[in-house]
Short mmCIF file of C-alpha atoms in Angstrom, two decimals:
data_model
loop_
_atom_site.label_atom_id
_atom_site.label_comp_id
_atom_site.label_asym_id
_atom_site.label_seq_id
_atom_site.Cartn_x
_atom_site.Cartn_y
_atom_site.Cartn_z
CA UNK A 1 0.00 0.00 0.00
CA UNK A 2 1.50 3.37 -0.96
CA UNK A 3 1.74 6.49 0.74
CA UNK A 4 -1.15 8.14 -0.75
CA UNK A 5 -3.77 4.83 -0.64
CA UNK A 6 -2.74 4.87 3.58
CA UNK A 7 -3.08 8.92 3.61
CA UNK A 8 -6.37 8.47 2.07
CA UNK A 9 -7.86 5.70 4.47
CA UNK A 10 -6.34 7.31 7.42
CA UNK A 11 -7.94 10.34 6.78
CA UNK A 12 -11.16 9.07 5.37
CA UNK A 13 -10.92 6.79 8.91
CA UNK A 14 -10.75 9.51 10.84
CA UNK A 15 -12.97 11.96 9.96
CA UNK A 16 -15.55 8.94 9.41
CA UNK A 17 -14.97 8.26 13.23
CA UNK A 18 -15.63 12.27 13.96
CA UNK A 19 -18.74 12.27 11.94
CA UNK A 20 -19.96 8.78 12.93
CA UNK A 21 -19.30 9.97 16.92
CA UNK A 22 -21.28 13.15 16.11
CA UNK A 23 -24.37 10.96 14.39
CA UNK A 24 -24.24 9.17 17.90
CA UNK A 25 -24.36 12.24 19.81
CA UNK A 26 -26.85 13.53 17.94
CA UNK A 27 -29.54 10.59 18.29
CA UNK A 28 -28.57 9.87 21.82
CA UNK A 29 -29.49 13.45 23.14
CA UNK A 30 -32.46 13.22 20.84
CA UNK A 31 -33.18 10.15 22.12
CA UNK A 32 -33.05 11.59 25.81
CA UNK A 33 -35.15 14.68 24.98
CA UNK A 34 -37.72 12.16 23.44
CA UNK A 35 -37.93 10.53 26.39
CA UNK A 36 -37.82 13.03 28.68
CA UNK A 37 -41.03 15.20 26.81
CA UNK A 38 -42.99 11.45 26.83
CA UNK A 39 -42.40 11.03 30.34
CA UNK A 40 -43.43 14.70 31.28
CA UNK A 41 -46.62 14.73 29.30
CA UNK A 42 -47.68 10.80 31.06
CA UNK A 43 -46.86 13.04 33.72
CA UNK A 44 -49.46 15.39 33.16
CA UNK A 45 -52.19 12.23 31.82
CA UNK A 46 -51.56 10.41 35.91
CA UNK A 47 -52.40 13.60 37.08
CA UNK A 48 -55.20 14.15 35.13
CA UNK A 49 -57.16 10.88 35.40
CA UNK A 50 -56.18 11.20 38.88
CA UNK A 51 -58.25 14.44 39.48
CA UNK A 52 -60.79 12.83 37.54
CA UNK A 53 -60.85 10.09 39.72
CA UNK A 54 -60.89 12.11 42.53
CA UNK A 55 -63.55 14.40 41.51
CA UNK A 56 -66.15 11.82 40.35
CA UNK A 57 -66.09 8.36 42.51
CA UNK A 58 -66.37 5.11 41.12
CA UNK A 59 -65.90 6.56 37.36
CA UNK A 60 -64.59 3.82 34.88
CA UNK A 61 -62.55 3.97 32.16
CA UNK A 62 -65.54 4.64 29.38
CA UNK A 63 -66.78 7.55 31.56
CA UNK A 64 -63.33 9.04 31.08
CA UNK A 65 -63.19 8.45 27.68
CA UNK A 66 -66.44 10.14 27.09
CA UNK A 67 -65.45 12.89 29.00
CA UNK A 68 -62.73 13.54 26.95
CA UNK A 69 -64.42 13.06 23.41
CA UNK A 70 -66.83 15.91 25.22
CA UNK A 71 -63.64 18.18 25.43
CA UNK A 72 -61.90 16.99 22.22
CA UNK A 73 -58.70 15.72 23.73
CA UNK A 74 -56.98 12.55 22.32
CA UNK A 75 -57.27 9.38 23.82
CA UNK A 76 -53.90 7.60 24.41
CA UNK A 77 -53.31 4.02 24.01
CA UNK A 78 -52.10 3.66 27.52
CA UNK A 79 -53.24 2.49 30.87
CA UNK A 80 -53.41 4.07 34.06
CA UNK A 81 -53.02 2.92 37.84
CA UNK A 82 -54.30 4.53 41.07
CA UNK A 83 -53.20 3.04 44.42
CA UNK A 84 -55.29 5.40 47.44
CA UNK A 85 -53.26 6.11 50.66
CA UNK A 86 -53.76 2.54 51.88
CA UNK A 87 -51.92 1.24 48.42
CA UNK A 88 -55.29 -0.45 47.24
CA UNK A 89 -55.90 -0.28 43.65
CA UNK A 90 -59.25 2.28 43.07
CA UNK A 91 -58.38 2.71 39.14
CA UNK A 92 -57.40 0.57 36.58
CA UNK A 93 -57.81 1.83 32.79
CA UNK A 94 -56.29 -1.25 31.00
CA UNK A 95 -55.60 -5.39 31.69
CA UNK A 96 -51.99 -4.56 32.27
CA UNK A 97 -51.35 -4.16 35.66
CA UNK A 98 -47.29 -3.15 36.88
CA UNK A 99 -46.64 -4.41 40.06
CA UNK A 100 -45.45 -1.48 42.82
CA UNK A 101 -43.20 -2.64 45.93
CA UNK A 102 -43.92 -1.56 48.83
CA UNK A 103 -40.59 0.86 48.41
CA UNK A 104 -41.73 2.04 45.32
CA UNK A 105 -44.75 3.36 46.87
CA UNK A 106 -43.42 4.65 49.87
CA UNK A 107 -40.70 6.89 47.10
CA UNK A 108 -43.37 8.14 45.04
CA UNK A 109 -45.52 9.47 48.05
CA UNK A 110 -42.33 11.28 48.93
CA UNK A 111 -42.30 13.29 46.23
CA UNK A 112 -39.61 11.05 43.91
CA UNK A 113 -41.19 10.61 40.58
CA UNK A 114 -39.91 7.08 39.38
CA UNK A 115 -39.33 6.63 35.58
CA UNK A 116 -38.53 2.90 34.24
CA UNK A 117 -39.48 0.53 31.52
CA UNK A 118 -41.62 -2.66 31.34
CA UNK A 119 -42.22 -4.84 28.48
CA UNK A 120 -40.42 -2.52 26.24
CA UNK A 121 -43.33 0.53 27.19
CA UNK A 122 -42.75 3.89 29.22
CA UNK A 123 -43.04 3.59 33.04
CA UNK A 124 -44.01 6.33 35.13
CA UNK A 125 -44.88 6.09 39.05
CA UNK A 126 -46.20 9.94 40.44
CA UNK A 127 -47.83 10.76 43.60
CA UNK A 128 -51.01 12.74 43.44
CA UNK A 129 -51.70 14.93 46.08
CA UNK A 130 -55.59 15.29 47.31
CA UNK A 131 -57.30 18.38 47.94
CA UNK A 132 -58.80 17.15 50.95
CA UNK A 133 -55.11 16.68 52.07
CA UNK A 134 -55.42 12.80 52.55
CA UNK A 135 -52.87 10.65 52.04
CA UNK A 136 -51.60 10.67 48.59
CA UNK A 137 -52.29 8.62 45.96
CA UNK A 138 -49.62 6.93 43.71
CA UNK A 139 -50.56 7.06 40.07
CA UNK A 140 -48.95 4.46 37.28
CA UNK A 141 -49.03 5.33 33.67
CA UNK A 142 -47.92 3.06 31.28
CA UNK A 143 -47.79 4.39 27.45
CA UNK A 144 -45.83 3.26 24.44
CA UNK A 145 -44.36 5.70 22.48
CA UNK A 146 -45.22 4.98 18.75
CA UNK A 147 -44.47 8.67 17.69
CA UNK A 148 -41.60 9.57 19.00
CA UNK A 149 -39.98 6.05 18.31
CA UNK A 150 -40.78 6.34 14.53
CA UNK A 151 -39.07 9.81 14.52
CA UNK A 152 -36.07 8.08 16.33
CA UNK A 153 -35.75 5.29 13.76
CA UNK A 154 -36.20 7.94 11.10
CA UNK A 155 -33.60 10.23 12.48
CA UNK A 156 -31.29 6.91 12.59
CA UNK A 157 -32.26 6.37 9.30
CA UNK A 158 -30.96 9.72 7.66
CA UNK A 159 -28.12 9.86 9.87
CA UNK A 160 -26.83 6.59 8.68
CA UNK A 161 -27.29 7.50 4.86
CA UNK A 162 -26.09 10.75 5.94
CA UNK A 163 -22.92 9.38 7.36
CA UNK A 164 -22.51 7.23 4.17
CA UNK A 165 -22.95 10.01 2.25
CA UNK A 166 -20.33 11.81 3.61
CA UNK A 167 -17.98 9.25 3.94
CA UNK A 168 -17.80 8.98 -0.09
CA UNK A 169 -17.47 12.81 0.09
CA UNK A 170 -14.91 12.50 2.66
CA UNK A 171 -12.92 9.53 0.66
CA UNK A 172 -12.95 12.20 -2.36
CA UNK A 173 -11.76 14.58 -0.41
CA UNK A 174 -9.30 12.84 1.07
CA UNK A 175 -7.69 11.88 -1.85
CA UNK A 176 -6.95 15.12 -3.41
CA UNK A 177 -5.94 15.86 0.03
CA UNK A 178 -3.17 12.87 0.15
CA UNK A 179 -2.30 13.68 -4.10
CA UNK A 180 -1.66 17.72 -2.56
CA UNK A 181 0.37 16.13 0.16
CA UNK A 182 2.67 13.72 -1.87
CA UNK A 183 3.19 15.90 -4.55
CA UNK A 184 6.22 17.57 -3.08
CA UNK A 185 7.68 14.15 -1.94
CA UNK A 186 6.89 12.45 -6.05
CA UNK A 187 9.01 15.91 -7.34
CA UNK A 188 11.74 14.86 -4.72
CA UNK A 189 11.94 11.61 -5.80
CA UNK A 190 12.20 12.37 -9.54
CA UNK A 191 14.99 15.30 -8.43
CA UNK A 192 16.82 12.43 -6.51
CA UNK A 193 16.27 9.60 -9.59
CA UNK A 194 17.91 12.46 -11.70
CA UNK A 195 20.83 12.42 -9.73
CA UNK A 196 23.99 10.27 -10.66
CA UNK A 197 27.82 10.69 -10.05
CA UNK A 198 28.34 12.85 -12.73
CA UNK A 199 25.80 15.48 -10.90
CA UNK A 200 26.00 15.43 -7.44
CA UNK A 201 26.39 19.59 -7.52
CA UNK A 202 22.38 19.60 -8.31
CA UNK A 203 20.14 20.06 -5.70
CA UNK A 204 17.32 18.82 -4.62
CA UNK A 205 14.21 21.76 -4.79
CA UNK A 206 10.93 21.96 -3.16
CA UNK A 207 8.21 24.98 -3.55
CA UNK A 208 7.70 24.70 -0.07
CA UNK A 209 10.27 26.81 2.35
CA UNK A 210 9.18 25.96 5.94
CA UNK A 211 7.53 22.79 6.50
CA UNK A 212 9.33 19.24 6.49
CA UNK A 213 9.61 18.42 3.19
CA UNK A 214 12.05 21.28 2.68
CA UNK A 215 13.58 20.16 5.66
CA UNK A 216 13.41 16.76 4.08
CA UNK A 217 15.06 18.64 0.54
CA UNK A 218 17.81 20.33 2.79
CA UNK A 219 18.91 16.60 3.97
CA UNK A 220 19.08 15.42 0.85
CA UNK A 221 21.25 18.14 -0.38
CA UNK A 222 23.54 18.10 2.85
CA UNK A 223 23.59 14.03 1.36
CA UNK A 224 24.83 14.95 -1.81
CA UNK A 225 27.16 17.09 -0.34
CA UNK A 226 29.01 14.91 1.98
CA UNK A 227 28.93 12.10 -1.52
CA UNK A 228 30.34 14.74 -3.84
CA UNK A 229 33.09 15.89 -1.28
CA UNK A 230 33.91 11.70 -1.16
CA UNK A 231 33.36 11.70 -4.57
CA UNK A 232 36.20 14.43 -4.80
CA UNK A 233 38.86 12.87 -2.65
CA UNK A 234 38.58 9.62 -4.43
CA UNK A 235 39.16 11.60 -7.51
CA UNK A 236 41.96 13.30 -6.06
CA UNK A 237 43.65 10.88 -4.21
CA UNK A 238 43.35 8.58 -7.85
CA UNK A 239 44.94 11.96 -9.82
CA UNK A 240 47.65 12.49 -7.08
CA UNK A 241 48.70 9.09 -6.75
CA UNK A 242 48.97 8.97 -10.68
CA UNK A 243 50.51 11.98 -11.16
CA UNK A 244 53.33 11.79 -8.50
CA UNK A 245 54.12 7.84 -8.83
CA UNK A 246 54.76 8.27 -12.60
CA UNK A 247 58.09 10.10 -12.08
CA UNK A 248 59.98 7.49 -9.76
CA UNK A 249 58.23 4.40 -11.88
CA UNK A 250 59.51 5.70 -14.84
CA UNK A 251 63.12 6.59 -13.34
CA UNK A 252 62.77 2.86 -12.24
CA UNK A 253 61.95 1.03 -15.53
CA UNK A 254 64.30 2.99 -17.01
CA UNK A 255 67.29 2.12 -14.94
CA UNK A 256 65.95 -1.70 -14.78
CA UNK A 257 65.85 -1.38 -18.94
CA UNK A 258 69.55 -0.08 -18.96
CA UNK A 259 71.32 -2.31 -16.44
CA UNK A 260 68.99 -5.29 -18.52
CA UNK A 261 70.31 -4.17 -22.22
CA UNK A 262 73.99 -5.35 -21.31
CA UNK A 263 76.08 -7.89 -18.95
CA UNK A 264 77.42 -5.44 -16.48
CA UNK A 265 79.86 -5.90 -13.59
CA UNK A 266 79.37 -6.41 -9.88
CA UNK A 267 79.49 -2.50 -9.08
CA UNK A 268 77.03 -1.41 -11.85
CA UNK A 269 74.50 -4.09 -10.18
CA UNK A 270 74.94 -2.43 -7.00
CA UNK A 271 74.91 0.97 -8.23
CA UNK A 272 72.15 0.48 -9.99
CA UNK A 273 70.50 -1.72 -7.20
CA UNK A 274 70.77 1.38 -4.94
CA UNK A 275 69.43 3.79 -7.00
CA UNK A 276 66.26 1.59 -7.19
CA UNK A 277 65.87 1.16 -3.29
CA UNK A 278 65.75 5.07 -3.13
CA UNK A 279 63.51 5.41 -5.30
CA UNK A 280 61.33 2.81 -3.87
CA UNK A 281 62.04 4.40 -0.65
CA UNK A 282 60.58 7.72 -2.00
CA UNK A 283 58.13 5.92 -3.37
CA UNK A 284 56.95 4.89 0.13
CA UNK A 285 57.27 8.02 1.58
CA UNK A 286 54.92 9.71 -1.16
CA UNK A 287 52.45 6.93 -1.15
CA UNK A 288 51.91 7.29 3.14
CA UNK A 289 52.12 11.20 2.29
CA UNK A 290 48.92 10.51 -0.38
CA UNK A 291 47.31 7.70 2.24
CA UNK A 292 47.51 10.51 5.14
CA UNK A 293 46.41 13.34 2.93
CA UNK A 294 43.42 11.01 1.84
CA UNK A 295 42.29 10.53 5.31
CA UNK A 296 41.89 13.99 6.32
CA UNK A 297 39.48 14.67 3.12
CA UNK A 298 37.03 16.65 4.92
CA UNK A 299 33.67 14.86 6.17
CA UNK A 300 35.54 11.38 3.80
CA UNK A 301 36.37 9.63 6.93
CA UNK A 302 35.71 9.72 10.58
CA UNK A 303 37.95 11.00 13.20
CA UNK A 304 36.89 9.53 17.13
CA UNK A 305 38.61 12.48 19.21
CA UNK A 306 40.06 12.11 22.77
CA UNK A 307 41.59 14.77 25.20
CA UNK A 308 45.48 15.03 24.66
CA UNK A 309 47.78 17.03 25.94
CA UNK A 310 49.66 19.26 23.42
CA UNK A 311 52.60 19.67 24.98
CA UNK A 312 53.18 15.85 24.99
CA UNK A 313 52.19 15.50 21.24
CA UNK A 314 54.85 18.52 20.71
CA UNK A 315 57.60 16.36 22.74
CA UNK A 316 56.61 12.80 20.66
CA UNK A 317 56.88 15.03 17.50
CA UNK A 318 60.70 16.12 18.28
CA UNK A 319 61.53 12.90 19.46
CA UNK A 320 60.53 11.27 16.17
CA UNK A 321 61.43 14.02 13.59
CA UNK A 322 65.18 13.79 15.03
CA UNK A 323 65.29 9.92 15.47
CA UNK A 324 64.31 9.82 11.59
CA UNK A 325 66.79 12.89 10.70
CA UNK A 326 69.90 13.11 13.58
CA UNK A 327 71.24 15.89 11.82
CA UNK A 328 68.42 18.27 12.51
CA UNK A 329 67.62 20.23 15.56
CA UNK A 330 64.10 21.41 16.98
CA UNK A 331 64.28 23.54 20.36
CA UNK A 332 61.03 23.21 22.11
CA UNK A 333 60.94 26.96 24.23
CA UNK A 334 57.94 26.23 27.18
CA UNK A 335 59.14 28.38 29.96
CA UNK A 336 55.04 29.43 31.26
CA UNK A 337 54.10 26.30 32.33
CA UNK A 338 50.71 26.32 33.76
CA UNK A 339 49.43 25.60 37.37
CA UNK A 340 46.64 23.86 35.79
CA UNK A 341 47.34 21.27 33.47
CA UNK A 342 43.78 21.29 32.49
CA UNK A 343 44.61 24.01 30.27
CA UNK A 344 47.25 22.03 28.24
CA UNK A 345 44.51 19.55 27.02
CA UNK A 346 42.93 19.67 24.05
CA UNK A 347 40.19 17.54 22.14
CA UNK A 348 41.77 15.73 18.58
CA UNK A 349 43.60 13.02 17.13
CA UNK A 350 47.18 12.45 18.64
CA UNK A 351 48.13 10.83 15.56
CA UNK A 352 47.52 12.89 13.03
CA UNK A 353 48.44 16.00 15.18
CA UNK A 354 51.94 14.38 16.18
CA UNK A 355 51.87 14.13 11.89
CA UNK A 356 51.20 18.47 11.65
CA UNK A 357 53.33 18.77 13.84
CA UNK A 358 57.04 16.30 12.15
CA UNK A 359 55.85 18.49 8.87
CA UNK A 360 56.13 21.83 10.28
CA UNK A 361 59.37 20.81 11.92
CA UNK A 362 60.67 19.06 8.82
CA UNK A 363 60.05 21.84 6.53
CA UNK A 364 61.67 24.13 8.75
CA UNK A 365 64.63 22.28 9.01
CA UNK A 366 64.90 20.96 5.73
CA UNK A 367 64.87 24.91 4.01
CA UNK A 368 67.06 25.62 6.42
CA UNK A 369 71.03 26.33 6.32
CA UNK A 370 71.65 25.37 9.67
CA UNK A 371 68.45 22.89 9.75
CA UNK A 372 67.14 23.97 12.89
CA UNK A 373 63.58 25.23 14.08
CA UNK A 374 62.31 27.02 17.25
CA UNK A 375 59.30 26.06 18.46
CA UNK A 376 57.31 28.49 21.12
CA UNK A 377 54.69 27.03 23.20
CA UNK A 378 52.67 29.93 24.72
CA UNK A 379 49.00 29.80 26.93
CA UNK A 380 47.07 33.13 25.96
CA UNK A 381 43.70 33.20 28.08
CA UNK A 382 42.86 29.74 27.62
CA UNK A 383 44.12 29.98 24.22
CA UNK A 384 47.24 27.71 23.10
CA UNK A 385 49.37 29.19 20.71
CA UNK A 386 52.39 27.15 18.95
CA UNK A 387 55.29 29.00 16.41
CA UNK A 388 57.30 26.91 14.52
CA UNK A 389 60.44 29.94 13.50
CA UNK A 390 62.96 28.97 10.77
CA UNK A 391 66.14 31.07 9.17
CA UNK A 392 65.37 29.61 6.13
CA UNK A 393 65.29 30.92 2.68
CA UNK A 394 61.86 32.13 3.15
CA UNK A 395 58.56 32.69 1.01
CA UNK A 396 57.96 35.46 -1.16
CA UNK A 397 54.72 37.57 -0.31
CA UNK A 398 52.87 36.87 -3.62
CA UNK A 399 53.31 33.10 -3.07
CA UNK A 400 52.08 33.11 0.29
CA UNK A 401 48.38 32.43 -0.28
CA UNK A 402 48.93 28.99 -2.13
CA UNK A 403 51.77 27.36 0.18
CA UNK A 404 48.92 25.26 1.47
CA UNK A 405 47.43 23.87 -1.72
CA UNK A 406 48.43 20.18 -2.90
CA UNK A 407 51.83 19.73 -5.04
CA UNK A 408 52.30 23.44 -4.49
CA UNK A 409 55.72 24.49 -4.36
CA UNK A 410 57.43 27.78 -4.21
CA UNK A 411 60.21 28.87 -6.62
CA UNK A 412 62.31 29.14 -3.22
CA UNK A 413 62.00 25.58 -2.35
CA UNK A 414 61.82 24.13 -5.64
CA UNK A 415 65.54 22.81 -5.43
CA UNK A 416 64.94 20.60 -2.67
CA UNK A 417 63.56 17.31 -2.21
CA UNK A 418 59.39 17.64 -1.69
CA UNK A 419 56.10 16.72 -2.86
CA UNK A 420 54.21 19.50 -2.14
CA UNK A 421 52.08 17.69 0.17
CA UNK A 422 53.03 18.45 3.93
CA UNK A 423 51.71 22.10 4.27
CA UNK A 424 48.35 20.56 2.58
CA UNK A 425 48.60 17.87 4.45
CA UNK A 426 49.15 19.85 7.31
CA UNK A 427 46.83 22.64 7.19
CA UNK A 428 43.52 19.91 6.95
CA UNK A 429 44.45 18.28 9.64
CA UNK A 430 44.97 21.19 12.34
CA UNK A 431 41.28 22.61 10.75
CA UNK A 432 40.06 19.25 11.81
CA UNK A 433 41.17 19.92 15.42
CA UNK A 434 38.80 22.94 15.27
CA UNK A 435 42.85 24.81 15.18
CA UNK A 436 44.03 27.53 13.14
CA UNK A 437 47.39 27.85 10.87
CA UNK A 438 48.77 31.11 9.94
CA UNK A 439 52.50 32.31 8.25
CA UNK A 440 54.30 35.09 8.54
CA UNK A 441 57.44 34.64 6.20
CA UNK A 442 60.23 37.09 4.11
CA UNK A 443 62.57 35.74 1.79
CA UNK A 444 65.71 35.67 2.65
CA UNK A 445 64.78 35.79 6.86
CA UNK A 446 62.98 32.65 7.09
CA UNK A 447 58.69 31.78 7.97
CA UNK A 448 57.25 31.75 11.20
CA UNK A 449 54.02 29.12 11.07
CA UNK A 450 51.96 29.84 14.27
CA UNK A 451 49.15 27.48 15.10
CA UNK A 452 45.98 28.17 17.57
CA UNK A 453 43.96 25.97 19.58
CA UNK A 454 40.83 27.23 21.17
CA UNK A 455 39.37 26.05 24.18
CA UNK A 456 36.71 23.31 24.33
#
């Protein structure tokens, strides 16, 4: 069952119920007022006959029926009881005789006027008080009401054809209501069948700002947005991979096809053995460069975060950077130290951090004469602030706003050994530790990279 067949029953359902509880309503208070008028106007019949009776002793039911064809009223098809003060019957109009308890009797001469059924007829027990101020009487009327029960049954009637009626109407109704509803969710789903790899940038539209369709639109679109940024770094990560492994495969087959096109001696083998291995070795390095640049693709992957303390991932990073290259030399300068260490930590990944971290240290050292680096850890009003200061051969001014794009290298540092990938690499990852990365740098002086970590 679709959408629109369950909108349509649902509603039809429910307003159905509403109607059919209002149809109810309506015939049970009629049905109350109905009884209520019958049982006022036998009411007014006990008392009647009663005064009747009282007036003209030992009168029988055909004297009372001539009395009234002598004043034109309408003779009921009922029958009337009298009980006198010692509850003996004086006046009987018909063979059916109700039966009174003794309680019964004793309620009605207290005033209570006693309304039940018998023998599916309208029971009415009244006290009638005498004018001679004897004990009262209790007066039974017994009636059936044919009129009023044959407007009941033809109110039910044209309520029940009425509620039919309107159900159709209702159904109707309900289904242009359900085809107005889905509309906006059978133009989403023809937006979102239109939508394939090659298209992720289109969006997915509504005419509808506010309610939850749009909502429903703006997910969709926040969707496609998340796909076409995976989309993206698959791309990427494919065209970098390409691009940079072609140069050291081809420097490989070519030194494999010109050690192969001759016998060669011991050395050569070696030589040329060498040569290989470092390019393999490069080879390694770029690839985890292009793996670690792939992971921090924004919103491609997820990242679980932990506290750290940046200090320690600052330490780890020295320690490794100068294990891998003795010959270069990163002075840590932390003379503030906090009272509270609280204010050292930090939510992130350690790993990747301790990565930012080696490739701001490398670079420095590496475009460096005397390959060193000065690194200044600072706490500003809950606000961590790290400097990574170089001698170097610094960046010009008009290359500064591209040093962090991928395979972007500046004419300064193009004579050294690089990729292009560690300032990328690094500037992703320290925005995905909600951090900032800024660089101050003249050629000639050296670059000054200062990172910022906010509070939590």
């Amino acid at each position: 069952m679709n959408i629109k067949t369950r909108l349509t029953l649902l509603f039809t359902m429910l307003v159905g119920s509403i109607m059919a509880l209002f149809c109810l309503s309506i015939y049970y208070f009629y049905d109350q007022y109905r009884e209520k008028q019958f049982y006022s106007f036998l009411n007014e019949r006990g008392q009647t006959i009663a005064q009747l009776v009282e007036a003209s002793n030992g009168i029988s039911k055909a004297d009372i029926a001539k009395i009234e064809k002598e004043n034109n009223t309408v003779l009921l098809d009922e029958e009337i009881t009298i009980y006198n003060g010692s509850d003996s019957v004086i006046f009987n109009s018909g063979s059916f005789e109700f039966i009174l308890t003794h309680q019964m009797l004793n309620d009605a001469r207290s005033g209570r006027e006693i309304h039940t059924k018998h023998a599916k007829k309208e029971v009415i027990v009244i006290r009638h008080i005498l004018q001679d101020h004897r004990k009262p009487w209790v007066v039974v009327a017994i009636a059936n009401d044919h009129l009023g029960t044959n407007q009941l049954q033809r109110l039910r009637e044209i309520l029940v054809i009425g509620w039919l009626l309107s159900l159709v109407l209702v159904g109707v109704a309900g289904w242009q209501f359900a085809t107005d509803a889905i509309k906006p969710v059978s133009d989403i789903i023809a937006q979102v069948n239109n939508i394939s790899a090659g298209n992720l940038h289109d969006k997915v539209t509504v005419g509808r700002e506010k309610d939850e369709l749009a909502l429903l639109a703006q997910t969709f679109n926040l969707m496609l947005n998340r796909l076409e940024i995976a989309f993206v770094a698959q791309k990427n990560f494919v065209s970098h991979a390409s691009h940079e492994l072609r140069t050291p495969l081809a420097l490989i087959m070519s030194e494999v096809e010109v050690t192969l096109m001759k016998a060669r001696d011991r050395d050569y083998y070696e030589e040329a053995l060498k040569g290989i291995l470092e390019e393999v070795k490069e080879m390694n390095e770029l690839v985890s460069r292009l793996l670690e640049l792939a992971r921090t693709e924004e919103h491609a992957f997820r990242v679980t975060f932990s506290k750290i303390r940046i200090d320690e991932v600052l330490w780890q990073a020295q320690s490794s950077i100068q294990q891998k290259n003795p010959g270069y030399q990163v002075h840590i300068n932390y003379d503030q130290i906090p009272e509270n260490e609280e204010e050292l930590l930090r939510y992130g990944d350690e790993s990747l951090l301790r990565t930012a971290f080696m490739n701001l240290m490398d670079n420095a050292c590496k475009y460096s004469d005397n390959h060193s680096v000065n690194v200044f850890l600072e706490i500003d009003k809950d606000l961590i602030k790290i400097s990574f200061k170089d001698v170097g051969m610094g960046i010009a001014a008009a290359e500064l706003p591209y040093v962090f794009d991928t395979f972007y290298r500046s004419a300064t540092t193009m004579s050294k050994a690089g990729y292009g990938i560690g300032l990328a690499l690094t500037k992703r990852i320290i925005t995905m530790q909600g951090a900032s990365i800024e660089v101050e740098s003249k050629v000639g002086l050296g670059s000054t990279f200062t990172l910022k970590f906010p509070p939590f």
